[in-house]
mmCIF file of C-alpha atoms in Angstrom:
data_model
loop_
_atom_site.group_PDB
_atom_site.id
_atom_site.type_symbol
_atom_site.label_atom_id
_atom_site.label_comp_id
_atom_site.label_asym_id
_atom_site.label_seq_id
_atom_site.Cartn_x
_atom_site.Cartn_y
_atom_site.Cartn_z
ATOM 1 C CA UNK A 1 -4.366 11.783 -0.152
ATOM 2 C CA UNK A 2 -1.338 12.600 -2.291
ATOM 3 C CA UNK A 3 0.701 14.976 -0.163
ATOM 4 C CA UNK A 4 1.303 18.388 -1.732
ATOM 5 C CA UNK A 5 1.725 21.738 0.060
ATOM 6 C CA UNK A 6 2.392 23.928 -2.954
ATOM 7 C CA UNK A 7 0.030 26.706 -3.995
ATOM 8 C CA UNK A 8 0.149 26.319 -7.781
ATOM 9 C CA UNK A 9 -2.511 23.569 -8.057
ATOM 10 C CA UNK A 10 -5.454 25.908 -7.503
ATOM 11 C CA UNK A 11 -8.663 24.237 -6.310
ATOM 12 C CA UNK A 12 -7.241 20.764 -6.848
ATOM 13 C CA UNK A 13 -5.348 21.005 -3.568
ATOM 14 C CA UNK A 14 -7.572 19.956 -0.674
ATOM 15 C CA UNK A 15 -7.307 20.119 3.109
ATOM 16 C CA UNK A 16 -8.555 17.215 5.256
ATOM 17 C CA UNK A 17 -7.792 17.644 8.936
ATOM 18 C CA UNK A 18 -7.904 13.969 9.985
ATOM 19 C CA UNK A 19 -5.556 12.669 7.283
ATOM 20 C CA UNK A 20 -1.805 12.054 7.791
ATOM 21 C CA UNK A 21 -1.178 14.170 4.681
ATOM 22 C CA UNK A 22 -3.552 17.027 5.421
ATOM 23 C CA UNK A 23 -2.726 19.045 2.300
ATOM 24 C CA UNK A 24 -2.714 17.467 -1.133
ATOM 25 C CA UNK A 25 -4.764 15.844 -3.868
ATOM 26 C CA UNK A 26 -7.781 13.754 -2.896
ATOM 27 C CA UNK A 27 -8.260 10.448 -4.706
ATOM 28 C CA UNK A 28 -11.142 7.993 -4.585
ATOM 29 C CA UNK A 29 -9.832 4.503 -5.351
ATOM 30 C CA UNK A 30 -11.092 0.955 -5.840
ATOM 31 C CA UNK A 31 -8.726 -1.753 -4.640
ATOM 32 C CA UNK A 32 -8.691 -5.476 -3.913
ATOM 33 C CA UNK A 33 -8.344 -6.767 -0.370
ATOM 34 C CA UNK A 34 -4.567 -7.280 -0.857
ATOM 35 C CA UNK A 35 -4.025 -3.615 -1.833
ATOM 36 C CA UNK A 36 -4.012 -3.865 -5.649
ATOM 37 C CA UNK A 37 -5.498 -0.609 -6.990
ATOM 38 C CA UNK A 38 -7.775 -1.135 -10.002
ATOM 39 C CA UNK A 39 -9.232 2.313 -10.609
ATOM 40 C CA UNK A 40 -9.192 5.799 -9.131
ATOM 41 C CA UNK A 41 -10.903 9.154 -9.452
ATOM 42 C CA UNK A 42 -9.121 12.456 -8.800
ATOM 43 C CA UNK A 43 -11.323 14.954 -6.996
ATOM 44 C CA UNK A 44 -11.740 18.057 -9.172
ATOM 45 C CA UNK A 45 -14.875 19.649 -7.797
ATOM 46 C CA UNK A 46 -17.891 19.697 -10.103
ATOM 47 C CA UNK A 47 -15.926 18.254 -13.026
ATOM 48 C CA UNK A 48 -14.701 15.190 -11.112
ATOM 49 C CA UNK A 49 -16.791 12.570 -12.904
ATOM 50 C CA UNK A 50 -16.650 14.355 -16.259
ATOM 51 C CA UNK A 51 -12.856 14.046 -16.282
ATOM 52 C CA UNK A 52 -13.090 10.347 -15.375
ATOM 53 C CA UNK A 53 -14.683 9.601 -18.746
ATOM 54 C CA UNK A 54 -17.718 7.652 -17.454
ATOM 55 C CA UNK A 55 -21.118 8.480 -18.898
ATOM 56 C CA UNK A 56 -23.647 8.951 -16.107
ATOM 57 C CA UNK A 57 -27.250 7.829 -16.566
ATOM 58 C CA UNK A 58 -30.211 9.846 -15.362
ATOM 59 C CA UNK A 59 -30.627 7.518 -12.360
ATOM 60 C CA UNK A 60 -26.976 7.983 -11.403
ATOM 61 C CA UNK A 61 -27.149 11.761 -11.772
ATOM 62 C CA UNK A 62 -30.075 11.830 -9.324
ATOM 63 C CA UNK A 63 -27.960 10.179 -6.611
ATOM 64 C CA UNK A 64 -25.707 11.927 -4.135
ATOM 65 C CA UNK A 65 -22.116 12.851 -4.920
ATOM 66 C CA UNK A 66 -20.527 10.008 -2.943
ATOM 67 C CA UNK A 67 -22.931 7.490 -4.469
ATOM 68 C CA UNK A 68 -22.020 8.743 -7.947
ATOM 69 C CA UNK A 69 -18.327 8.158 -7.221
ATOM 70 C CA UNK A 70 -18.980 4.548 -6.199
ATOM 71 C CA UNK A 71 -21.157 4.027 -9.274
ATOM 72 C CA UNK A 72 -18.386 5.389 -11.504
ATOM 73 C CA UNK A 73 -15.762 3.106 -9.937
ATOM 74 C CA UNK A 74 -18.048 0.059 -10.122
ATOM 75 C CA UNK A 75 -18.859 0.730 -13.790
ATOM 76 C CA UNK A 76 -15.257 -0.085 -14.760
ATOM 77 C CA UNK A 77 -15.396 -3.576 -13.231
ATOM 78 C CA UNK A 78 -15.614 -6.502 -15.636
ATOM 79 C CA UNK A 79 -17.444 -8.924 -13.310
ATOM 80 C CA UNK A 80 -19.524 -6.744 -11.011
ATOM 81 C CA UNK A 81 -22.150 -9.476 -10.550
ATOM 82 C CA UNK A 82 -19.615 -11.814 -8.886
ATOM 83 C CA UNK A 83 -17.945 -9.124 -6.762
ATOM 84 C CA UNK A 84 -18.724 -7.682 -3.343
ATOM 85 C CA UNK A 85 -18.087 -3.973 -2.779
ATOM 86 C CA UNK A 86 -16.982 -2.910 0.713
ATOM 87 C CA UNK A 87 -16.986 0.770 1.688
ATOM 88 C CA UNK A 88 -17.067 2.937 4.799
ATOM 89 C CA UNK A 89 -19.770 5.294 6.012
ATOM 90 C CA UNK A 90 -18.566 8.142 3.787
ATOM 91 C CA UNK A 91 -20.025 6.375 0.739
ATOM 92 C CA UNK A 92 -22.782 4.103 2.094
ATOM 93 C CA UNK A 93 -26.390 5.132 1.602
ATOM 94 C CA UNK A 94 -29.669 3.327 1.026
ATOM 95 C CA UNK A 95 -29.964 4.667 -2.525
ATOM 96 C CA UNK A 96 -26.496 3.371 -3.403
ATOM 97 C CA UNK A 97 -27.247 -0.106 -2.017
ATOM 98 C CA UNK A 98 -30.468 -0.307 -4.027
ATOM 99 C CA UNK A 99 -28.760 0.957 -7.171
ATOM 100 C CA UNK A 100 -25.981 -1.651 -6.963
ATOM 101 C CA UNK A 101 -28.523 -4.348 -6.138
ATOM 102 C CA UNK A 102 -30.331 -3.512 -9.382
ATOM 103 C CA UNK A 103 -27.006 -3.936 -11.205
ATOM 104 C CA UNK A 104 -26.511 -7.367 -9.605
ATOM 105 C CA UNK A 105 -23.589 -6.156 -7.470
ATOM 106 C CA UNK A 106 -23.496 -7.036 -3.768
ATOM 107 C CA UNK A 107 -22.562 -4.396 -1.215
ATOM 108 C CA UNK A 108 -21.520 -4.233 2.441
ATOM 109 C CA UNK A 109 -20.627 -1.079 4.306
ATOM 110 C CA UNK A 110 -20.893 0.882 7.504
ATOM 111 C CA UNK A 111 -23.458 3.670 7.350
ATOM 112 C CA UNK A 112 -24.338 6.920 9.046
ATOM 113 C CA UNK A 113 -27.641 7.116 10.873
ATOM 114 C CA UNK A 114 -29.146 9.699 8.498
ATOM 115 C CA UNK A 115 -28.452 7.663 5.337
ATOM 116 C CA UNK A 116 -30.251 4.401 6.043
ATOM 117 C CA UNK A 117 -33.843 5.600 5.865
ATOM 118 C CA UNK A 118 -35.965 4.830 8.908
ATOM 119 C CA UNK A 119 -35.712 1.092 9.606
ATOM 120 C CA UNK A 120 -37.353 -0.238 12.805
ATOM 121 C CA UNK A 121 -34.088 -0.525 14.730
ATOM 122 C CA UNK A 122 -33.122 0.502 18.220
ATOM 123 C CA UNK A 123 -31.804 4.038 18.256
ATOM 124 C CA UNK A 124 -28.116 4.720 18.758
ATOM 125 C CA UNK A 125 -28.843 6.366 22.127
ATOM 126 C CA UNK A 126 -30.666 3.276 23.368
ATOM 127 C CA UNK A 127 -27.847 0.982 22.202
ATOM 128 C CA UNK A 128 -25.231 3.148 23.947
ATOM 129 C CA UNK A 129 -26.800 2.689 27.361
ATOM 130 C CA UNK A 130 -24.754 0.790 29.925
ATOM 131 C CA UNK A 131 -27.649 -1.601 30.468
ATOM 132 C CA UNK A 132 -27.154 -2.876 26.904
ATOM 133 C CA UNK A 133 -24.223 -5.337 26.975
ATOM 134 C CA UNK A 134 -21.421 -5.274 24.438
ATOM 135 C CA UNK A 135 -22.155 -7.550 21.499
ATOM 136 C CA UNK A 136 -25.880 -6.778 21.388
ATOM 137 C CA UNK A 137 -27.359 -7.078 17.888
ATOM 138 C CA UNK A 138 -30.475 -5.537 16.373
ATOM 139 C CA UNK A 139 -31.296 -6.058 12.704
ATOM 140 C CA UNK A 140 -34.074 -5.934 10.156
ATOM 141 C CA UNK A 141 -34.329 -7.075 6.524
ATOM 142 C CA UNK A 142 -36.378 -5.277 3.879
ATOM 143 C CA UNK A 143 -38.598 -6.980 1.346
ATOM 144 C CA UNK A 144 -35.997 -6.516 -1.394
ATOM 145 C CA UNK A 145 -33.252 -8.218 0.646
ATOM 146 C CA UNK A 146 -31.351 -5.274 2.175
ATOM 147 C CA UNK A 147 -30.062 -5.979 5.676
ATOM 148 C CA UNK A 148 -29.762 -3.169 8.221
ATOM 149 C CA UNK A 149 -27.960 -4.168 11.409
ATOM 150 C CA UNK A 150 -26.754 -2.412 14.534
ATOM 151 C CA UNK A 151 -24.063 -3.996 16.664
ATOM 152 C CA UNK A 152 -22.618 -2.645 19.886
ATOM 153 C CA UNK A 153 -18.835 -2.792 20.098
ATOM 154 C CA UNK A 154 -16.792 -0.017 21.742
ATOM 155 C CA UNK A 155 -19.232 2.176 19.829
ATOM 156 C CA UNK A 156 -22.484 1.395 18.050
ATOM 157 C CA UNK A 157 -21.866 0.232 14.463
ATOM 158 C CA UNK A 158 -24.584 0.509 11.804
ATOM 159 C CA UNK A 159 -24.271 -1.457 8.564
ATOM 160 C CA UNK A 160 -26.160 -2.056 5.315
ATOM 161 C CA UNK A 161 -25.546 -5.218 3.319
ATOM 162 C CA UNK A 162 -26.924 -7.254 0.429
ATOM 163 C CA UNK A 163 -24.199 -9.898 0.683
ATOM 164 C CA UNK A 164 -24.402 -11.695 4.039
ATOM 165 C CA UNK A 165 -26.723 -11.902 7.013
ATOM 166 C CA UNK A 166 -26.356 -11.907 10.767
ATOM 167 C CA UNK A 167 -26.198 -15.681 11.131
ATOM 168 C CA UNK A 168 -24.087 -17.509 12.065
ATOM 169 C CA UNK A 169 -23.267 -15.382 15.098
ATOM 170 C CA UNK A 170 -19.714 -16.170 16.213
ATOM 171 C CA UNK A 171 -17.448 -14.494 18.748
ATOM 172 C CA UNK A 172 -14.574 -12.031 18.588
ATOM 173 C CA UNK A 173 -12.189 -10.943 21.318
ATOM 174 C CA UNK A 174 -12.413 -7.458 22.807
ATOM 175 C CA UNK A 175 -10.521 -6.003 25.773
ATOM 176 C CA UNK A 176 -12.640 -5.351 28.854
ATOM 177 C CA UNK A 177 -11.738 -2.600 31.326
ATOM 178 C CA UNK A 178 -13.626 -4.399 34.062
ATOM 179 C CA UNK A 179 -11.938 -7.806 33.844
ATOM 180 C CA UNK A 180 -8.635 -6.372 32.500
ATOM 181 C CA UNK A 181 -8.450 -9.064 29.820
ATOM 182 C CA UNK A 182 -9.876 -9.961 26.441
ATOM 183 C CA UNK A 183 -13.385 -11.409 26.529
ATOM 184 C CA UNK A 184 -15.438 -13.153 23.861
ATOM 185 C CA UNK A 185 -18.083 -10.872 22.369
ATOM 186 C CA UNK A 186 -20.889 -12.038 20.026
ATOM 187 C CA UNK A 187 -20.234 -10.882 16.476
ATOM 188 C CA UNK A 188 -22.530 -11.254 13.420
ATOM 189 C CA UNK A 189 -21.206 -12.778 10.216
ATOM 190 C CA UNK A 190 -21.602 -9.577 8.182
ATOM 191 C CA UNK A 191 -19.317 -7.701 10.615
ATOM 192 C CA UNK A 192 -16.638 -10.395 10.350
ATOM 193 C CA UNK A 193 -16.802 -10.302 6.557
ATOM 194 C CA UNK A 194 -16.468 -6.511 6.569
ATOM 195 C CA UNK A 195 -13.435 -6.564 8.878
ATOM 196 C CA UNK A 196 -11.745 -9.286 6.816
ATOM 197 C CA UNK A 197 -12.198 -7.637 3.411
ATOM 198 C CA UNK A 198 -12.254 -3.930 4.157
ATOM 199 C CA UNK A 199 -8.800 -2.359 4.143
ATOM 200 C CA UNK A 200 -7.387 -2.720 0.611
ATOM 201 C CA UNK A 201 -7.088 1.046 0.212
ATOM 202 C CA UNK A 202 -5.347 1.417 3.564
ATOM 203 C CA UNK A 203 -2.907 -1.372 2.695
ATOM 204 C CA UNK A 204 -2.107 0.183 -0.677
ATOM 205 C CA UNK A 205 -1.571 3.572 0.974
ATOM 206 C CA UNK A 206 0.722 1.977 3.554
ATOM 207 C CA UNK A 207 2.828 0.224 0.898
ATOM 208 C CA UNK A 208 3.159 3.399 -1.165
ATOM 209 C CA UNK A 209 4.261 5.457 1.836
ATOM 210 C CA UNK A 210 6.991 2.961 2.735
ATOM 211 C CA UNK A 211 9.198 3.922 -0.231
ATOM 212 C CA UNK A 212 8.053 6.944 -2.188
ATOM 213 C CA UNK A 213 9.594 8.245 -5.390
ATOM 214 C CA UNK A 214 11.464 11.484 -4.529
ATOM 215 C CA UNK A 215 10.358 14.204 -6.901
ATOM 216 C CA UNK A 216 10.604 17.864 -5.895
ATOM 217 C CA UNK A 217 9.247 20.285 -8.429
ATOM 218 C CA UNK A 218 7.293 23.533 -8.628
ATOM 219 C CA UNK A 219 5.003 21.868 -11.148
ATOM 220 C CA UNK A 220 2.130 20.395 -9.147
ATOM 221 C CA UNK A 221 1.418 17.565 -11.601
ATOM 222 C CA UNK A 222 4.865 16.065 -11.033
ATOM 223 C CA UNK A 223 3.741 15.009 -7.541
ATOM 224 C CA UNK A 224 0.854 13.117 -9.120
ATOM 225 C CA UNK A 225 3.240 11.639 -11.676
ATOM 226 C CA UNK A 226 5.471 10.328 -8.884
ATOM 227 C CA UNK A 227 2.401 8.874 -7.150
ATOM 228 C CA UNK A 228 1.400 7.054 -10.347
ATOM 229 C CA UNK A 229 4.895 5.535 -10.533
ATOM 230 C CA UNK A 230 4.543 4.335 -6.932
ATOM 231 C CA UNK A 231 1.095 2.867 -7.674
ATOM 232 C CA UNK A 232 2.455 0.987 -10.691
ATOM 233 C CA UNK A 233 5.431 -0.391 -8.757
ATOM 234 C CA UNK A 234 3.247 -1.465 -5.825
ATOM 235 C CA UNK A 235 0.728 -3.149 -8.113
ATOM 236 C CA UNK A 236 3.532 -4.931 -9.963
ATOM 237 C CA UNK A 237 4.992 -6.153 -6.661
ATOM 238 C CA UNK A 238 1.590 -7.468 -5.548
ATOM 239 C CA UNK A 239 1.230 -9.407 -8.807
ATOM 240 C CA UNK A 240 4.762 -10.715 -8.312
ATOM 241 C CA UNK A 241 3.844 -11.851 -4.801
ATOM 242 C CA UNK A 242 0.760 -13.640 -6.102
ATOM 243 C CA UNK A 243 2.907 -15.561 -8.583
ATOM 244 C CA UNK A 244 5.439 -16.424 -5.874
ATOM 245 C CA UNK A 245 2.701 -17.792 -3.639
ATOM 246 C CA UNK A 246 1.276 -19.839 -6.516
ATOM 247 C CA UNK A 247 4.749 -21.295 -7.191
ATOM 248 C CA UNK A 248 5.435 -21.737 -3.450
ATOM 249 C CA UNK A 249 8.566 -19.579 -3.643
ATOM 250 C CA UNK A 250 9.997 -16.852 -1.428
ATOM 251 C CA UNK A 251 9.917 -13.558 -3.282
ATOM 252 C CA UNK A 252 11.706 -10.257 -2.892
ATOM 253 C CA UNK A 253 10.633 -7.584 -0.463
ATOM 254 C CA UNK A 254 9.052 -4.414 -1.803
ATOM 255 C CA UNK A 255 12.275 -2.477 -1.273
ATOM 256 C CA UNK A 256 14.403 -4.999 -3.166
ATOM 257 C CA UNK A 257 11.767 -5.166 -5.910
ATOM 258 C CA UNK A 258 11.868 -1.391 -6.423
ATOM 259 C CA UNK A 259 15.681 -1.402 -6.475
ATOM 260 C CA UNK A 260 15.678 -4.227 -9.003
ATOM 261 C CA UNK A 261 13.296 -2.314 -11.265
ATOM 262 C CA UNK A 262 15.472 0.796 -10.924
ATOM 263 C CA UNK A 263 18.655 -1.030 -11.879
ATOM 264 C CA UNK A 264 16.954 -2.762 -14.804
ATOM 265 C CA UNK A 265 15.708 0.596 -16.110
ATOM 266 C CA UNK A 266 19.033 2.352 -15.429
ATOM 267 C CA UNK A 267 21.295 -0.197 -17.100
ATOM 268 C CA UNK A 268 21.889 0.224 -20.817
ATOM 269 C CA UNK A 269 21.839 -3.517 -21.392
ATOM 270 C CA UNK A 270 18.530 -4.855 -19.980
ATOM 271 C CA UNK A 271 19.949 -8.369 -19.652
ATOM 272 C CA UNK A 272 22.627 -7.199 -17.184
ATOM 273 C CA UNK A 273 21.341 -6.084 -13.799
ATOM 274 C CA UNK A 274 22.218 -6.063 -10.159
ATOM 275 C CA UNK A 275 20.999 -9.286 -8.482
ATOM 276 C CA UNK A 276 18.955 -9.297 -5.320
ATOM 277 C CA UNK A 277 18.173 -13.003 -5.148
ATOM 278 C CA UNK A 278 20.089 -16.125 -6.108
ATOM 279 C CA UNK A 279 20.584 -15.790 -9.859
ATOM 280 C CA UNK A 280 22.901 -17.096 -12.519
ATOM 281 C CA UNK A 281 26.496 -15.858 -12.706
ATOM 282 C CA UNK A 282 25.998 -14.225 -16.100
ATOM 283 C CA UNK A 283 23.188 -12.011 -14.846
ATOM 284 C CA UNK A 284 24.931 -11.228 -11.559
ATOM 285 C CA UNK A 285 28.258 -9.990 -12.899
ATOM 286 C CA UNK A 286 28.671 -6.508 -14.357
ATOM 287 C CA UNK A 287 30.150 -6.454 -17.822
ATOM 288 C CA UNK A 288 32.317 -3.354 -17.363
ATOM 289 C CA UNK A 289 33.336 -0.663 -14.932
ATOM 290 C CA UNK A 290 30.436 1.453 -16.243
ATOM 291 C CA UNK A 291 28.099 -0.582 -14.006
ATOM 292 C CA UNK A 292 29.890 0.536 -10.838
ATOM 293 C CA UNK A 293 27.562 2.791 -8.795
ATOM 294 C CA UNK A 294 29.161 6.257 -8.606
ATOM 295 C CA UNK A 295 30.055 7.660 -5.180
ATOM 296 C CA UNK A 296 27.948 10.674 -4.183
ATOM 297 C CA UNK A 297 29.200 12.954 -1.436
ATOM 298 C CA UNK A 298 26.878 12.979 1.574
ATOM 299 C CA UNK A 299 25.010 9.832 0.483
ATOM 300 C CA UNK A 300 25.243 6.396 2.027
ATOM 301 C CA UNK A 301 27.287 3.997 -0.082
ATOM 302 C CA UNK A 302 25.816 1.010 -1.860
ATOM 303 C CA UNK A 303 25.238 -2.092 0.318
ATOM 304 C CA UNK A 304 24.608 -5.501 -1.296
ATOM 305 C CA UNK A 305 21.945 -7.854 -0.018
ATOM 306 C CA UNK A 306 23.103 -10.600 2.357
ATOM 307 C CA UNK A 307 21.872 -13.251 -0.095
ATOM 308 C CA UNK A 308 24.386 -11.895 -2.619
ATOM 309 C CA UNK A 309 27.240 -11.004 -0.274
ATOM 310 C CA UNK A 310 27.571 -14.482 1.278
ATOM 311 C CA UNK A 311 26.588 -16.540 -1.776
ATOM 312 C CA UNK A 312 29.607 -18.719 -2.515
ATOM 313 C CA UNK A 313 28.143 -19.910 -5.821
ATOM 314 C CA UNK A 314 28.649 -16.447 -7.329
ATOM 315 C CA UNK A 315 32.000 -15.474 -8.824
ATOM 316 C CA UNK A 316 33.323 -12.962 -6.265
ATOM 317 C CA UNK A 317 36.582 -11.728 -7.798
ATOM 318 C CA UNK A 318 38.378 -8.385 -7.387
ATOM 319 C CA UNK A 319 38.482 -5.834 -10.219
ATOM 320 C CA UNK A 320 41.025 -2.996 -10.490
ATOM 321 C CA UNK A 321 38.984 0.204 -10.873
ATOM 322 C CA UNK A 322 38.936 3.816 -9.697
ATOM 323 C CA UNK A 323 40.105 4.340 -6.109
ATOM 324 C CA UNK A 324 37.302 4.681 -3.531
ATOM 325 C CA UNK A 325 36.645 4.127 0.186
ATOM 326 C CA UNK A 326 36.868 0.587 1.537
ATOM 327 C CA UNK A 327 33.458 -0.670 2.584
ATOM 328 C CA UNK A 328 34.760 -2.944 5.370
ATOM 329 C CA UNK A 329 37.516 -1.266 7.378
ATOM 330 C CA UNK A 330 36.805 2.449 6.902
ATOM 331 C CA UNK A 331 35.430 4.314 9.889
ATOM 332 C CA UNK A 332 34.840 7.942 10.773
ATOM 333 C CA UNK A 333 38.208 9.586 11.194
ATOM 334 C CA UNK A 334 40.012 6.542 9.758
ATOM 335 C CA UNK A 335 39.321 6.277 6.031
ATOM 336 C CA UNK A 336 41.063 3.603 3.956
ATOM 337 C CA UNK A 337 40.862 3.621 0.172
ATOM 338 C CA UNK A 338 41.296 0.832 -2.350
ATOM 339 C CA UNK A 339 41.399 0.306 -6.091
ATOM 340 C CA UNK A 340 39.856 -3.157 -5.841
ATOM 341 C CA UNK A 341 36.132 -3.734 -6.342
ATOM 342 C CA UNK A 342 34.150 -6.952 -5.832
ATOM 343 C CA UNK A 343 32.757 -7.919 -9.202
ATOM 344 C CA UNK A 344 29.421 -9.125 -7.748
ATOM 345 C CA UNK A 345 28.866 -6.977 -4.646
ATOM 346 C CA UNK A 346 30.128 -3.778 -6.351
ATOM 347 C CA UNK A 347 31.844 -2.461 -3.215
ATOM 348 C CA UNK A 348 35.463 -1.380 -2.800
ATOM 349 C CA UNK A 349 37.571 -3.557 -0.454
ATOM 350 C CA UNK A 350 41.210 -3.484 0.615
ATOM 351 C CA UNK A 351 43.442 -6.169 -0.887
ATOM 352 C CA UNK A 352 47.142 -5.703 -0.119
ATOM 353 C CA UNK A 353 49.965 -7.066 2.021
ATOM 354 C CA UNK A 354 48.635 -5.466 5.213
ATOM 355 C CA UNK A 355 44.853 -5.986 4.929
ATOM 356 C CA UNK A 356 42.630 -8.509 3.180
ATOM 357 C CA UNK A 357 39.194 -6.961 3.614
ATOM 358 C CA UNK A 358 38.033 -8.786 0.497
ATOM 359 C CA UNK A 359 38.169 -12.156 2.271
ATOM 360 C CA UNK A 360 36.792 -10.936 5.598
ATOM 361 C CA UNK A 361 33.884 -9.102 3.977
ATOM 362 C CA UNK A 362 32.557 -12.276 2.358
ATOM 363 C CA UNK A 363 32.828 -14.452 5.474
ATOM 364 C CA UNK A 364 29.741 -15.023 7.596
ATOM 365 C CA UNK A 365 31.617 -14.245 10.800
ATOM 366 C CA UNK A 366 32.266 -10.711 9.523
#
């Protein structure tokens, strides 16, 4: 959900009671297990799939609405035959599993009881009885290789899969109210695979909500535009993290990555930017006083990263610029101002006969 409470979006604005953002635009997305979003569909009522630009076949048009959305998202994958699709019970149905199986795409997902046909499984009521212990498994496989399994956890879980089977049955830890500790519960392999790979959408949503692009406007599409910016930045950071892991290096956090992108886009000279990691002196030093972040009344002043502030290899020298508040010794009710700015940290610090905040600010003990 892309949060939006305005009333100018017409029928595009939806209300979902159980979502953190109850009012807004509903998106159906396809993401990797690490949160990288590959494709998405904006819900627009009857014209949802028409606006996505995917031509639906007669077999796809005969399916349900949720199955059509999955088919549209899968159709944009390059290697669907070597990929496993994981989805929750909102999308899973027997017709969808058979359709993807015909396309050579494997599928695993939780399912609602009225969407799996009538396999010879124990009913949900029978599985919920206290006489049935936690971890009980009941499954059946069709002639075309579709697995239907019911597993009793805190609640009864029903799944359809064409990827993995029940064996090998391992264990997982669950808290028991009787013993007041975590006990080992039998768990089928398909459940473990689902829990390990399902959650890319939730992770992407979590990363986007950490630092959102502020954009207030009466035009409803600007909220979607800000969301697209956040998606692009999050995807870029995930690719950056993949490269860092491949090179066995420690990368920037998502917050520092977004700030770095902002400063690179804001600066007139793209080769000069504010450093967040250990970089060369030429890229870390501003070329003129035009790179000094302006003071905004009511806003928190700029704070450099610790890796920059205490890096003795960088050329920390004072610059005589416009007078502003000292970053080190100023407190509420006792404001000290200085004309001296650190060339690397870009913060104002006192440097006179009475106070040497410049030296104290760059010492670890400070």
